[in-house]
């Protein structure tokens, strides 16, 4: 992106306590994402199309039968019952998604969403395969992977991205309690754990945790790169200092300071 670092946190970041995210034009990509999730959500309620939704969701068939496409398609298959909670999830996705899309741009938005979902899906599949290996490949519990299906995974990634890029923004938790965005990273893990307690979906819990961690790491990885460059420069400086001392002892070279007593050496 142009014009500064898009990964630095700031106040507001698209919406906060004043719900500024509800104003202005809505990016086309966000409408497309919401439309796909809503469209696939309706498939499960018709007998002629329910099989397609089941085929595209993340299921134990990934590691049992090699349905690898589910690792890519599952975030876009709407999940849940046709009630108020589904509408609320779409509203939350809209608010956070608009801010993240505005900060990252189209390419960065889709790259983050797809890569985080893929890594989370792979982690969940590995855990599920391990559980199968240790307990036997019986019929999977109906709650397997339910925590990370569809809009729930997308919402987790977008909230984590917003919290990472806007750590000091104020968000109304449950539209009532003001809280700094950075705490939403821990709240997502807490809510995932509460979901695990009620569903015993260990694969889904691991997938959500990995999604939060990967999103945070993807958006702050540049800090590690900067630190690495500084560390290399320090090591190079220390190596040159040791080499200079060795040369001075070996060849009788003396280091003297210039007239301004600055550290720049002159060799004699």
PDB file of C-alpha atoms in Angstrom, residues 16-250:
ATOM      1  CA  UNK A  16     -15.030   2.691  17.073  1.00  0.00           C
ATOM      2  CA  UNK A  17     -17.449   3.768  19.727  1.00  0.00           C
ATOM      3  CA  UNK A  18     -19.200   6.098  17.274  1.00  0.00           C
ATOM      4  CA  UNK A  19     -19.796   3.359  14.687  1.00  0.00           C
ATOM      5  CA  UNK A  20     -18.208   5.403  11.902  1.00  0.00           C
ATOM      6  CA  UNK A  21     -18.008   2.154   9.938  1.00  0.00           C
ATOM      7  CA  UNK A  22     -21.702   2.523   9.092  1.00  0.00           C
ATOM      8  CA  UNK A  23     -21.152   5.672   7.051  1.00  0.00           C
ATOM      9  CA  UNK A  24     -19.807   6.222   3.540  1.00  0.00           C
ATOM     10  CA  UNK A  25     -19.680   3.894   0.515  1.00  0.00           C
ATOM     11  CA  UNK A  26     -19.262   0.164   1.073  1.00  0.00           C
ATOM     12  CA  UNK A  27     -16.421  -1.545  -0.870  1.00  0.00           C
ATOM     13  CA  UNK A  28     -17.633  -3.925  -3.564  1.00  0.00           C
ATOM     14  CA  UNK A  29     -15.448  -6.748  -2.254  1.00  0.00           C
ATOM     15  CA  UNK A  30     -17.236  -6.621   1.078  1.00  0.00           C
ATOM     16  CA  UNK A  31     -20.623  -6.912  -0.624  1.00  0.00           C
ATOM     17  CA  UNK A  32     -19.293  -9.899  -2.556  1.00  0.00           C
ATOM     18  CA  UNK A  33     -18.055 -11.583   0.636  1.00  0.00           C
ATOM     19  CA  UNK A  34     -21.352 -11.002   2.454  1.00  0.00           C
ATOM     20  CA  UNK A  35     -23.325 -12.148  -0.587  1.00  0.00           C
ATOM     21  CA  UNK A  36     -21.367 -15.406  -0.889  1.00  0.00           C
ATOM     22  CA  UNK A  37     -21.765 -16.220   2.803  1.00  0.00           C
ATOM     23  CA  UNK A  38     -25.487 -15.433   2.775  1.00  0.00           C
ATOM     24  CA  UNK A  39     -26.033 -17.316  -0.486  1.00  0.00           C
ATOM     25  CA  UNK A  40     -24.253 -20.451   0.685  1.00  0.00           C
ATOM     26  CA  UNK A  41     -26.024 -20.157   4.040  1.00  0.00           C
ATOM     27  CA  UNK A  42     -29.373 -20.641   2.317  1.00  0.00           C
ATOM     28  CA  UNK A  43     -28.205 -23.823   0.548  1.00  0.00           C
ATOM     29  CA  UNK A  44     -28.470 -25.920   3.701  1.00  0.00           C
ATOM     30  CA  UNK A  45     -32.235 -25.346   3.994  1.00  0.00           C
ATOM     31  CA  UNK A  46     -33.162 -26.947   0.648  1.00  0.00           C
ATOM     32  CA  UNK A  47     -32.933 -30.667   0.135  1.00  0.00           C
ATOM     33  CA  UNK A  48     -31.688 -30.298  -3.423  1.00  0.00           C
ATOM     34  CA  UNK A  49     -28.706 -28.087  -2.433  1.00  0.00           C
ATOM     35  CA  UNK A  50     -27.885 -29.119   1.147  1.00  0.00           C
ATOM     36  CA  UNK A  51     -25.381 -31.686  -0.152  1.00  0.00           C
ATOM     37  CA  UNK A  52     -23.349 -28.936  -1.799  1.00  0.00           C
ATOM     38  CA  UNK A  53     -23.009 -26.972   1.446  1.00  0.00           C
ATOM     39  CA  UNK A  54     -21.958 -30.138   3.246  1.00  0.00           C
ATOM     40  CA  UNK A  55     -19.404 -30.893   0.547  1.00  0.00           C
ATOM     41  CA  UNK A  56     -17.788 -27.466   0.827  1.00  0.00           C
ATOM     42  CA  UNK A  57     -17.671 -27.174   4.615  1.00  0.00           C
ATOM     43  CA  UNK A  58     -14.633 -28.313   6.576  1.00  0.00           C
ATOM     44  CA  UNK A  59     -15.276 -31.892   7.686  1.00  0.00           C
ATOM     45  CA  UNK A  60     -13.284 -34.959   8.778  1.00  0.00           C
ATOM     46  CA  UNK A  61     -13.382 -36.003   5.111  1.00  0.00           C
ATOM     47  CA  UNK A  62     -10.342 -33.728   4.637  1.00  0.00           C
ATOM     48  CA  UNK A  63      -8.040 -36.186   6.395  1.00  0.00           C
ATOM     49  CA  UNK A  64     -10.146 -39.303   5.948  1.00  0.00           C
ATOM     50  CA  UNK A  65     -10.865 -39.092   2.213  1.00  0.00           C
ATOM     51  CA  UNK A  66      -8.628 -36.310   0.906  1.00  0.00           C
ATOM     52  CA  UNK A  67     -11.283 -33.609   0.372  1.00  0.00           C
ATOM     53  CA  UNK A  68      -8.575 -30.958   0.376  1.00  0.00           C
ATOM     54  CA  UNK A  69     -10.691 -28.285  -1.343  1.00  0.00           C
ATOM     55  CA  UNK A  70     -12.589 -27.888   1.933  1.00  0.00           C
ATOM     56  CA  UNK A  71      -9.515 -26.174   3.410  1.00  0.00           C
ATOM     57  CA  UNK A  72     -10.171 -23.290   1.003  1.00  0.00           C
ATOM     58  CA  UNK A  73     -13.968 -23.244   0.681  1.00  0.00           C
ATOM     59  CA  UNK A  74     -15.095 -23.632   4.297  1.00  0.00           C
ATOM     60  CA  UNK A  75     -14.825 -19.943   5.372  1.00  0.00           C
ATOM     61  CA  UNK A  76     -17.319 -18.921   2.683  1.00  0.00           C
ATOM     62  CA  UNK A  77     -20.070 -21.429   3.501  1.00  0.00           C
ATOM     63  CA  UNK A  78     -22.569 -19.760   5.839  1.00  0.00           C
ATOM     64  CA  UNK A  79     -23.310 -21.694   9.010  1.00  0.00           C
ATOM     65  CA  UNK A  80     -26.003 -21.585  11.688  1.00  0.00           C
ATOM     66  CA  UNK A  81     -29.740 -21.206  12.068  1.00  0.00           C
ATOM     67  CA  UNK A  82     -31.854 -18.531  10.320  1.00  0.00           C
ATOM     68  CA  UNK A  83     -32.244 -16.298  13.337  1.00  0.00           C
ATOM     69  CA  UNK A  84     -31.092 -13.013  14.854  1.00  0.00           C
ATOM     70  CA  UNK A  85     -27.628 -14.345  15.720  1.00  0.00           C
ATOM     71  CA  UNK A  86     -26.775 -15.037  12.107  1.00  0.00           C
ATOM     72  CA  UNK A  87     -27.778 -11.489  11.156  1.00  0.00           C
ATOM     73  CA  UNK A  88     -25.704 -10.144  14.060  1.00  0.00           C
ATOM     74  CA  UNK A  89     -22.671 -12.116  12.883  1.00  0.00           C
ATOM     75  CA  UNK A  90     -23.014 -10.626   9.410  1.00  0.00           C
ATOM     76  CA  UNK A  91     -23.268  -7.138  10.917  1.00  0.00           C
ATOM     77  CA  UNK A  92     -20.087  -7.663  12.950  1.00  0.00           C
ATOM     78  CA  UNK A  93     -18.355  -9.048   9.860  1.00  0.00           C
ATOM     79  CA  UNK A  94     -19.465  -5.968   7.922  1.00  0.00           C
ATOM     80  CA  UNK A  95     -18.137  -3.506  10.522  1.00  0.00           C
ATOM     81  CA  UNK A  96     -14.741  -5.094  10.992  1.00  0.00           C
ATOM     82  CA  UNK A  97     -14.400  -6.159   7.359  1.00  0.00           C
ATOM     83  CA  UNK A  98     -14.940  -2.651   6.076  1.00  0.00           C
ATOM     84  CA  UNK A  99     -12.217  -1.226   8.293  1.00  0.00           C
ATOM     85  CA  UNK A 100      -9.715  -3.990   7.490  1.00  0.00           C
ATOM     86  CA  UNK A 101     -10.419  -3.779   3.767  1.00  0.00           C
ATOM     87  CA  UNK A 102      -9.913  -0.033   3.864  1.00  0.00           C
ATOM     88  CA  UNK A 103      -6.553  -0.408   5.601  1.00  0.00           C
ATOM     89  CA  UNK A 104      -5.131  -3.333   3.634  1.00  0.00           C
ATOM     90  CA  UNK A 105      -6.690  -2.774   0.233  1.00  0.00           C
ATOM     91  CA  UNK A 106      -8.285  -5.444  -1.930  1.00  0.00           C
ATOM     92  CA  UNK A 107      -5.161  -7.556  -2.483  1.00  0.00           C
ATOM     93  CA  UNK A 108      -3.975  -7.436   1.130  1.00  0.00           C
ATOM     94  CA  UNK A 109      -7.484  -8.137   2.422  1.00  0.00           C
ATOM     95  CA  UNK A 110      -8.025 -11.294   0.398  1.00  0.00           C
ATOM     96  CA  UNK A 111      -4.459 -12.478   0.898  1.00  0.00           C
ATOM     97  CA  UNK A 112      -4.801 -12.198   4.680  1.00  0.00           C
ATOM     98  CA  UNK A 113      -8.240 -13.789   4.743  1.00  0.00           C
ATOM     99  CA  UNK A 114      -7.353 -16.743   2.538  1.00  0.00           C
ATOM    100  CA  UNK A 115      -3.943 -17.450   4.077  1.00  0.00           C
ATOM    101  CA  UNK A 116      -5.186 -17.238   7.671  1.00  0.00           C
ATOM    102  CA  UNK A 117      -8.159 -19.477   6.943  1.00  0.00           C
ATOM    103  CA  UNK A 118      -5.982 -21.990   5.099  1.00  0.00           C
ATOM    104  CA  UNK A 119      -3.382 -22.208   7.872  1.00  0.00           C
ATOM    105  CA  UNK A 120      -6.124 -22.506  10.499  1.00  0.00           C
ATOM    106  CA  UNK A 121      -7.847 -25.223   8.477  1.00  0.00           C
ATOM    107  CA  UNK A 122      -4.629 -27.206   8.104  1.00  0.00           C
ATOM    108  CA  UNK A 123      -3.942 -26.948  11.842  1.00  0.00           C
ATOM    109  CA  UNK A 124      -7.477 -28.108  12.666  1.00  0.00           C
ATOM    110  CA  UNK A 125      -7.208 -31.001  10.197  1.00  0.00           C
ATOM    111  CA  UNK A 126      -3.911 -32.135  11.701  1.00  0.00           C
ATOM    112  CA  UNK A 127      -5.425 -32.119  15.180  1.00  0.00           C
ATOM    113  CA  UNK A 128      -8.476 -33.982  13.928  1.00  0.00           C
ATOM    114  CA  UNK A 129      -6.294 -36.603  12.220  1.00  0.00           C
ATOM    115  CA  UNK A 130      -4.306 -37.024  15.425  1.00  0.00           C
ATOM    116  CA  UNK A 131      -7.511 -37.518  17.426  1.00  0.00           C
ATOM    117  CA  UNK A 132      -8.674 -40.098  14.890  1.00  0.00           C
ATOM    118  CA  UNK A 133      -5.348 -41.893  15.083  1.00  0.00           C
ATOM    119  CA  UNK A 134      -5.438 -42.096  18.873  1.00  0.00           C
ATOM    120  CA  UNK A 135      -9.129 -42.914  19.335  1.00  0.00           C
ATOM    121  CA  UNK A 136     -10.012 -44.834  16.172  1.00  0.00           C
ATOM    122  CA  UNK A 137     -11.905 -43.677  13.093  1.00  0.00           C
ATOM    123  CA  UNK A 138     -15.423 -44.018  14.400  1.00  0.00           C
ATOM    124  CA  UNK A 139     -18.268 -41.671  13.462  1.00  0.00           C
ATOM    125  CA  UNK A 140     -17.118 -38.110  14.256  1.00  0.00           C
ATOM    126  CA  UNK A 141     -19.120 -36.141  16.839  1.00  0.00           C
ATOM    127  CA  UNK A 142     -21.673 -33.777  15.266  1.00  0.00           C
ATOM    128  CA  UNK A 143     -19.854 -30.806  16.811  1.00  0.00           C
ATOM    129  CA  UNK A 144     -16.511 -31.569  15.130  1.00  0.00           C
ATOM    130  CA  UNK A 145     -15.111 -28.361  13.554  1.00  0.00           C
ATOM    131  CA  UNK A 146     -18.337 -26.478  14.229  1.00  0.00           C
ATOM    132  CA  UNK A 147     -16.565 -23.610  16.012  1.00  0.00           C
ATOM    133  CA  UNK A 148     -14.672 -22.468  12.903  1.00  0.00           C
ATOM    134  CA  UNK A 149     -17.209 -22.902  10.126  1.00  0.00           C
ATOM    135  CA  UNK A 150     -18.176 -20.219   7.663  1.00  0.00           C
ATOM    136  CA  UNK A 151     -18.663 -16.643   8.829  1.00  0.00           C
ATOM    137  CA  UNK A 152     -17.322 -17.553  12.280  1.00  0.00           C
ATOM    138  CA  UNK A 153     -13.818 -18.060  10.902  1.00  0.00           C
ATOM    139  CA  UNK A 154     -14.037 -14.955   8.709  1.00  0.00           C
ATOM    140  CA  UNK A 155     -15.250 -12.910  11.663  1.00  0.00           C
ATOM    141  CA  UNK A 156     -12.410 -14.228  13.846  1.00  0.00           C
ATOM    142  CA  UNK A 157      -9.766 -13.243  11.277  1.00  0.00           C
ATOM    143  CA  UNK A 158     -11.208  -9.774  10.660  1.00  0.00           C
ATOM    144  CA  UNK A 159     -11.563  -8.966  14.351  1.00  0.00           C
ATOM    145  CA  UNK A 160      -7.986 -10.117  14.978  1.00  0.00           C
ATOM    146  CA  UNK A 161      -6.776  -7.994  12.057  1.00  0.00           C
ATOM    147  CA  UNK A 162      -8.624  -4.915  13.298  1.00  0.00           C
ATOM    148  CA  UNK A 163      -7.333  -5.405  16.849  1.00  0.00           C
ATOM    149  CA  UNK A 164      -3.774  -5.766  15.553  1.00  0.00           C
ATOM    150  CA  UNK A 165      -3.823  -2.686  13.336  1.00  0.00           C
ATOM    151  CA  UNK A 166      -5.840  -0.459  15.684  1.00  0.00           C
ATOM    152  CA  UNK A 167      -4.709  -1.489  19.141  1.00  0.00           C
ATOM    153  CA  UNK A 168      -5.827   1.742  20.827  1.00  0.00           C
ATOM    154  CA  UNK A 169      -9.172   2.089  19.065  1.00  0.00           C
ATOM    155  CA  UNK A 170     -12.238   1.936  21.288  1.00  0.00           C
ATOM    156  CA  UNK A 171     -14.890  -0.652  20.465  1.00  0.00           C
ATOM    157  CA  UNK A 172     -18.226  -1.145  22.164  1.00  0.00           C
ATOM    158  CA  UNK A 173     -18.233  -4.752  23.336  1.00  0.00           C
ATOM    159  CA  UNK A 174     -21.772  -6.089  22.892  1.00  0.00           C
ATOM    160  CA  UNK A 175     -22.500  -2.523  21.673  1.00  0.00           C
ATOM    161  CA  UNK A 176     -22.412  -1.353  25.304  1.00  0.00           C
ATOM    162  CA  UNK A 177     -19.030  -1.796  27.023  1.00  0.00           C
ATOM    163  CA  UNK A 178     -16.132   0.343  25.684  1.00  0.00           C
ATOM    164  CA  UNK A 179     -12.876  -1.595  25.425  1.00  0.00           C
ATOM    165  CA  UNK A 180      -9.566  -1.097  23.617  1.00  0.00           C
ATOM    166  CA  UNK A 181      -9.291  -3.125  20.434  1.00  0.00           C
ATOM    167  CA  UNK A 182      -6.043  -4.852  21.447  1.00  0.00           C
ATOM    168  CA  UNK A 183      -7.895  -6.823  24.129  1.00  0.00           C
ATOM    169  CA  UNK A 184     -10.067  -8.425  21.475  1.00  0.00           C
ATOM    170  CA  UNK A 185      -7.188 -10.755  20.616  1.00  0.00           C
ATOM    171  CA  UNK A 186      -7.440 -12.302  24.078  1.00  0.00           C
ATOM    172  CA  UNK A 187     -11.228 -12.106  24.087  1.00  0.00           C
ATOM    173  CA  UNK A 188     -11.369 -14.139  20.888  1.00  0.00           C
ATOM    174  CA  UNK A 189      -9.302 -16.871  22.512  1.00  0.00           C
ATOM    175  CA  UNK A 190     -11.531 -16.714  25.593  1.00  0.00           C
ATOM    176  CA  UNK A 191     -14.732 -17.002  23.565  1.00  0.00           C
ATOM    177  CA  UNK A 192     -13.217 -19.874  21.565  1.00  0.00           C
ATOM    178  CA  UNK A 193     -12.390 -21.670  24.818  1.00  0.00           C
ATOM    179  CA  UNK A 194     -15.934 -21.155  26.107  1.00  0.00           C
ATOM    180  CA  UNK A 195     -17.195 -22.615  22.844  1.00  0.00           C
ATOM    181  CA  UNK A 196     -14.860 -25.562  23.302  1.00  0.00           C
ATOM    182  CA  UNK A 197     -16.261 -26.203  26.778  1.00  0.00           C
ATOM    183  CA  UNK A 198     -19.775 -26.491  25.373  1.00  0.00           C
ATOM    184  CA  UNK A 199     -18.954 -28.446  22.201  1.00  0.00           C
ATOM    185  CA  UNK A 200     -15.685 -30.305  23.028  1.00  0.00           C
ATOM    186  CA  UNK A 201     -14.605 -29.347  19.512  1.00  0.00           C
ATOM    187  CA  UNK A 202     -10.854 -29.485  20.064  1.00  0.00           C
ATOM    188  CA  UNK A 203     -10.076 -29.190  16.332  1.00  0.00           C
ATOM    189  CA  UNK A 204     -12.219 -26.100  15.947  1.00  0.00           C
ATOM    190  CA  UNK A 205     -10.725 -24.524  19.058  1.00  0.00           C
ATOM    191  CA  UNK A 206      -7.204 -25.062  17.766  1.00  0.00           C
ATOM    192  CA  UNK A 207      -8.211 -23.673  14.365  1.00  0.00           C
ATOM    193  CA  UNK A 208      -9.565 -20.460  15.893  1.00  0.00           C
ATOM    194  CA  UNK A 209      -6.471 -19.974  18.048  1.00  0.00           C
ATOM    195  CA  UNK A 210      -4.191 -20.520  15.055  1.00  0.00           C
ATOM    196  CA  UNK A 211      -6.245 -18.047  12.994  1.00  0.00           C
ATOM    197  CA  UNK A 212      -5.843 -15.342  15.635  1.00  0.00           C
ATOM    198  CA  UNK A 213      -2.128 -16.026  16.054  1.00  0.00           C
ATOM    199  CA  UNK A 214      -1.403 -16.215  12.327  1.00  0.00           C
ATOM    200  CA  UNK A 215      -3.325 -13.002  11.615  1.00  0.00           C
ATOM    201  CA  UNK A 216      -1.430 -11.163  14.325  1.00  0.00           C
ATOM    202  CA  UNK A 217       1.895 -12.515  13.091  1.00  0.00           C
ATOM    203  CA  UNK A 218       1.149 -11.720   9.450  1.00  0.00           C
ATOM    204  CA  UNK A 219       0.387  -8.099  10.276  1.00  0.00           C
ATOM    205  CA  UNK A 220       3.330  -7.553  12.638  1.00  0.00           C
ATOM    206  CA  UNK A 221       5.994  -9.656  10.933  1.00  0.00           C
ATOM    207  CA  UNK A 222       7.753  -6.527   9.683  1.00  0.00           C
ATOM    208  CA  UNK A 223       8.737  -5.751  13.300  1.00  0.00           C
ATOM    209  CA  UNK A 224      10.648  -9.018  13.451  1.00  0.00           C
ATOM    210  CA  UNK A 225      12.396  -8.170  10.190  1.00  0.00           C
ATOM    211  CA  UNK A 226      13.442  -4.749  11.481  1.00  0.00           C
ATOM    212  CA  UNK A 227      14.721  -6.297  14.700  1.00  0.00           C
ATOM    213  CA  UNK A 228      16.669  -8.887  12.712  1.00  0.00           C
ATOM    214  CA  UNK A 229      18.364  -6.211  10.620  1.00  0.00           C
ATOM    215  CA  UNK A 230      19.354  -4.311  13.737  1.00  0.00           C
ATOM    216  CA  UNK A 231      20.669  -7.484  15.334  1.00  0.00           C
ATOM    217  CA  UNK A 232      22.781  -8.244  12.260  1.00  0.00           C
ATOM    218  CA  UNK A 233      24.192  -4.711  12.289  1.00  0.00           C
ATOM    219  CA  UNK A 234      25.119  -5.059  15.963  1.00  0.00           C
ATOM    220  CA  UNK A 235      26.858  -8.365  15.301  1.00  0.00           C
ATOM    221  CA  UNK A 236      28.725  -6.890  12.354  1.00  0.00           C
ATOM    222  CA  UNK A 237      29.797  -3.928  14.463  1.00  0.00           C
ATOM    223  CA  UNK A 238      31.053  -6.198  17.241  1.00  0.00           C
ATOM    224  CA  UNK A 239      32.891  -8.376  14.722  1.00  0.00           C
ATOM    225  CA  UNK A 240      34.619  -5.364  13.168  1.00  0.00           C
ATOM    226  CA  UNK A 241      35.561  -4.095  16.612  1.00  0.00           C
ATOM    227  CA  UNK A 242      37.109  -7.435  17.552  1.00  0.00           C
ATOM    228  CA  UNK A 243      38.894  -7.641  14.201  1.00  0.00           C
ATOM    229  CA  UNK A 244      40.310  -4.138  14.677  1.00  0.00           C
ATOM    230  CA  UNK A 245      41.601  -5.018  18.121  1.00  0.00           C
ATOM    231  CA  UNK A 246      43.245  -8.157  16.746  1.00  0.00           C
ATOM    232  CA  UNK A 247      44.890  -6.175  13.929  1.00  0.00           C
ATOM    233  CA  UNK A 248      46.122  -3.592  16.400  1.00  0.00           C
ATOM    234  CA  UNK A 249      47.792  -6.210  18.575  1.00  0.00           C
ATOM    235  CA  UNK A 250      49.137  -8.189  15.620  1.00  0.00           C
TER     236      UNK A 250
END
